[in-house]
PDB file of C-alpha atoms in Angstrom:
ATOM      1  CA  MET E   1       0.000   0.000   0.000  1.00 67.00           C
ATOM      2  CA  ASN E   2       1.383   3.391  -0.996  1.00 84.00           C
ATOM      3  CA  ARG E   3       1.428   6.422   1.251  1.00 90.00           C
ATOM      4  CA  ILE E   4       0.263   8.588  -1.647  1.00 92.00           C
ATOM      5  CA  ARG E   5      -2.415   7.619  -4.169  1.00 93.00           C
ATOM      6  CA  LYS E   6      -4.118   9.077  -7.218  1.00 95.00           C
ATOM      7  CA  GLY E   7      -6.618  11.760  -6.218  1.00 94.00           C
ATOM      8  CA  ASP E   8      -4.815  12.736  -2.989  1.00 95.00           C
ATOM      9  CA  ARG E   9      -4.222  16.430  -2.277  1.00 96.00           C
ATOM     10  CA  VAL E  10      -0.509  17.059  -1.660  1.00 96.00           C
ATOM     11  CA  VAL E  11       1.913  19.893  -0.848  1.00 97.00           C
ATOM     12  CA  VAL E  12       5.306  20.129  -2.567  1.00 97.00           C
ATOM     13  CA  ILE E  13       8.046  20.316   0.086  1.00 96.00           C
ATOM     14  CA  ALA E  14      11.158  20.611  -2.109  1.00 96.00           C
ATOM     15  CA  GLY E  15      12.239  21.986  -5.463  1.00 93.00           C
ATOM     16  CA  LYS E  16      11.278  24.969  -7.582  1.00 95.00           C
ATOM     17  CA  ASP E  17       7.554  24.538  -6.825  1.00 95.00           C
ATOM     18  CA  LYS E  18       7.979  24.324  -3.039  1.00 96.00           C
ATOM     19  CA  GLY E  19       4.794  25.300  -1.205  1.00 95.00           C
ATOM     20  CA  LYS E  20       2.425  24.644  -4.110  1.00 96.00           C
ATOM     21  CA  GLN E  21      -0.578  22.380  -3.644  1.00 96.00           C
ATOM     22  CA  GLY E  22      -2.193  20.084  -6.150  1.00 96.00           C
ATOM     23  CA  GLU E  23      -3.926  16.801  -6.755  1.00 97.00           C
ATOM     24  CA  ILE E  24      -2.152  13.603  -7.790  1.00 96.00           C
ATOM     25  CA  VAL E  25      -2.977  12.893 -11.446  1.00 97.00           C
ATOM     26  CA  ARG E  26      -0.846   9.742 -11.925  1.00 96.00           C
ATOM     27  CA  VAL E  27       1.483   7.553  -9.878  1.00 96.00           C
ATOM     28  CA  LEU E  28       4.507   6.219 -11.786  1.00 94.00           C
ATOM     29  CA  GLY E  29       6.384   3.939  -9.385  1.00 92.00           C
ATOM     30  CA  ASP E  30       8.375   6.245  -7.109  1.00 94.00           C
ATOM     31  CA  LYS E  31       7.315   9.381  -9.015  1.00 96.00           C
ATOM     32  CA  VAL E  32       4.018  11.254  -9.137  1.00 97.00           C
ATOM     33  CA  VAL E  33       2.418  13.748 -11.511  1.00 97.00           C
ATOM     34  CA  VAL E  34       0.768  16.614  -9.607  1.00 97.00           C
ATOM     35  CA  SER E  35      -1.695  18.990 -11.301  1.00 96.00           C
ATOM     36  CA  ASN E  36      -0.236  22.463 -12.034  1.00 95.00           C
ATOM     37  CA  VAL E  37       3.135  21.550 -10.464  1.00 96.00           C
ATOM     38  CA  ASN E  38       6.482  21.122 -12.271  1.00 96.00           C
ATOM     39  CA  VAL E  39       5.039  22.445 -15.540  1.00 96.00           C
ATOM     40  CA  VAL E  40       7.504  22.209 -18.439  1.00 97.00           C
ATOM     41  CA  LYS E  41       7.370  23.416 -22.032  1.00 97.00           C
ATOM     42  CA  ARG E  42       7.660  20.688 -24.645  1.00 95.00           C
ATOM     43  CA  HIS E  43       8.311  21.435 -28.317  1.00 96.00           C
ATOM     44  CA  THR E  44       6.363  18.915 -30.391  1.00 94.00           C
ATOM     45  CA  LYS E  45       6.262  18.228 -34.099  1.00 95.00           C
ATOM     46  CA  PRO E  46       2.864  18.037 -35.759  1.00 95.00           C
ATOM     47  CA  ASN E  47       1.517  14.517 -36.283  1.00 94.00           C
ATOM     48  CA  PRO E  48      -1.261  14.552 -38.901  1.00 94.00           C
ATOM     49  CA  GLN E  49      -2.056  10.839 -38.414  1.00 95.00           C
ATOM     50  CA  ALA E  50      -2.880  11.393 -34.731  1.00 93.00           C
ATOM     51  CA  GLY E  51      -4.477  14.785 -35.451  1.00 92.00           C
ATOM     52  CA  GLN E  52      -1.928  16.475 -33.207  1.00 91.00           C
ATOM     53  CA  PRO E  53      -0.849  20.028 -34.004  1.00 91.00           C
ATOM     54  CA  GLY E  54       2.740  21.103 -33.516  1.00 92.00           C
ATOM     55  CA  GLY E  55       4.023  23.846 -31.271  1.00 95.00           C
ATOM     56  CA  VAL E  56       5.030  24.498 -27.689  1.00 95.00           C
ATOM     57  CA  ILE E  57       2.897  22.545 -25.229  1.00 93.00           C
ATOM     58  CA  GLU E  58       2.914  23.014 -21.454  1.00 95.00           C
ATOM     59  CA  ARG E  59       2.414  19.884 -19.379  1.00 93.00           C
ATOM     60  CA  GLU E  60       3.142  18.518 -15.915  1.00 95.00           C
ATOM     61  CA  SER E  61       6.318  16.524 -15.446  1.00 96.00           C
ATOM     62  CA  PRO E  62       6.743  13.817 -12.764  1.00 97.00           C
ATOM     63  CA  ILE E  63       8.396  14.633  -9.429  1.00 97.00           C
ATOM     64  CA  HIS E  64       9.757  12.211  -6.856  1.00 96.00           C
ATOM     65  CA  VAL E  65       7.322  11.034  -4.196  1.00 95.00           C
ATOM     66  CA  SER E  66       9.750  12.122  -1.448  1.00 95.00           C
ATOM     67  CA  ASN E  67       9.239  15.742  -2.507  1.00 96.00           C
ATOM     68  CA  VAL E  68       5.515  15.757  -1.751  1.00 96.00           C
ATOM     69  CA  MET E  69       3.572  15.461   1.505  1.00 96.00           C
ATOM     70  CA  LEU E  70      -0.072  14.578   2.030  1.00 95.00           C
ATOM     71  CA  PHE E  71      -2.198  17.664   2.820  1.00 95.00           C
ATOM     72  CA  ASN E  72      -4.240  17.575   6.034  1.00 93.00           C
ATOM     73  CA  PRO E  73      -7.299  19.848   5.666  1.00 92.00           C
ATOM     74  CA  ALA E  74      -7.839  19.932   9.452  1.00 91.00           C
ATOM     75  CA  THR E  75      -4.485  21.640  10.103  1.00 91.00           C
ATOM     76  CA  GLY E  76      -3.949  23.193   6.661  1.00 92.00           C
ATOM     77  CA  LYS E  77      -0.429  21.725   6.401  1.00 93.00           C
ATOM     78  CA  GLY E  78       1.368  18.796   4.830  1.00 93.00           C
ATOM     79  CA  GLU E  79       1.765  15.890   7.236  1.00 93.00           C
ATOM     80  CA  ARG E  80       3.424  12.507   7.480  1.00 95.00           C
ATOM     81  CA  VAL E  81       1.429   9.327   7.003  1.00 94.00           C
ATOM     82  CA  ALA E  82       1.493   6.090   9.011  1.00 94.00           C
ATOM     83  CA  PHE E  83      -0.329   2.784   8.580  1.00 94.00           C
ATOM     84  CA  LYS E  84      -2.671   1.259  11.109  1.00 93.00           C
ATOM     85  CA  VAL E  85      -3.677  -2.402  10.802  1.00 93.00           C
ATOM     86  CA  LEU E  86      -7.320  -3.027  11.699  1.00 91.00           C
ATOM     87  CA  GLU E  87      -8.636  -6.155  13.455  1.00 92.00           C
ATOM     88  CA  ASP E  88      -9.824  -7.684  10.173  1.00 92.00           C
ATOM     89  CA  GLY E  89      -6.319  -7.312   8.667  1.00 89.00           C
ATOM     90  CA  ARG E  90      -6.973  -4.254   6.491  1.00 91.00           C
ATOM     91  CA  LYS E  91      -4.429  -1.420   6.420  1.00 91.00           C
ATOM     92  CA  LEU E  92      -5.572   2.143   6.990  1.00 92.00           C
ATOM     93  CA  ARG E  93      -3.631   5.345   6.301  1.00 94.00           C
ATOM     94  CA  VAL E  94      -3.576   7.756   9.248  1.00 94.00           C
ATOM     95  CA  PHE E  95      -1.911  11.122   9.897  1.00 94.00           C
ATOM     96  CA  ARG E  96       0.980  10.770  12.351  1.00 91.00           C
ATOM     97  CA  SER E  97       0.223  14.008  14.210  1.00 89.00           C
ATOM     98  CA  SER E  98      -3.438  13.377  15.037  1.00 86.00           C
ATOM     99  CA  GLY E  99      -3.956   9.689  14.300  1.00 86.00           C
ATOM    100  CA  GLU E 100      -7.087  10.444  12.282  1.00 86.00           C
ATOM    101  CA  ALA E 101      -7.809   8.416   9.131  1.00 90.00           C
ATOM    102  CA  VAL E 102      -6.816   9.868   5.764  1.00 87.00           C
ATOM    103  CA  ASP E 103      -9.626   8.127   3.817  1.00 75.00           C
ATOM    104  CA  ALA E 104     -12.595   9.228   5.886  1.00 51.00           C
TER     105      ALA E 104
END
C-alpha cells in the first residue's frame, strides 16, 4: 500500500515549486504527476495521423514522491502518514500528528 495515491491532495516540500498544492494525477512507481506543479514546455512536431498540431505545449512533469507530503485539511499543512492495521487485517492510512484516518 502506498502512502500517496491518485486523487490525494498534496503539498510540494522541495524543489522549484515548493509550497504549491495540487492533486495527484498519476502515480509512476516512485514518481508522481501533480496537477499544475512542475510544468515544463515541450516542443512537439505536428503529427497529422494522430491529429496532433505542432508547437510548444505546457504539461506537468513527474516529481519524486519524497518531494511531496499529504495535505491535512484539518491543520492546513502537509503531514506525514502512518499505517494502522485493523482487526480484520486491512491497512488504513492515518496522519501521524493526530492519528485520524486519511480516507474518511
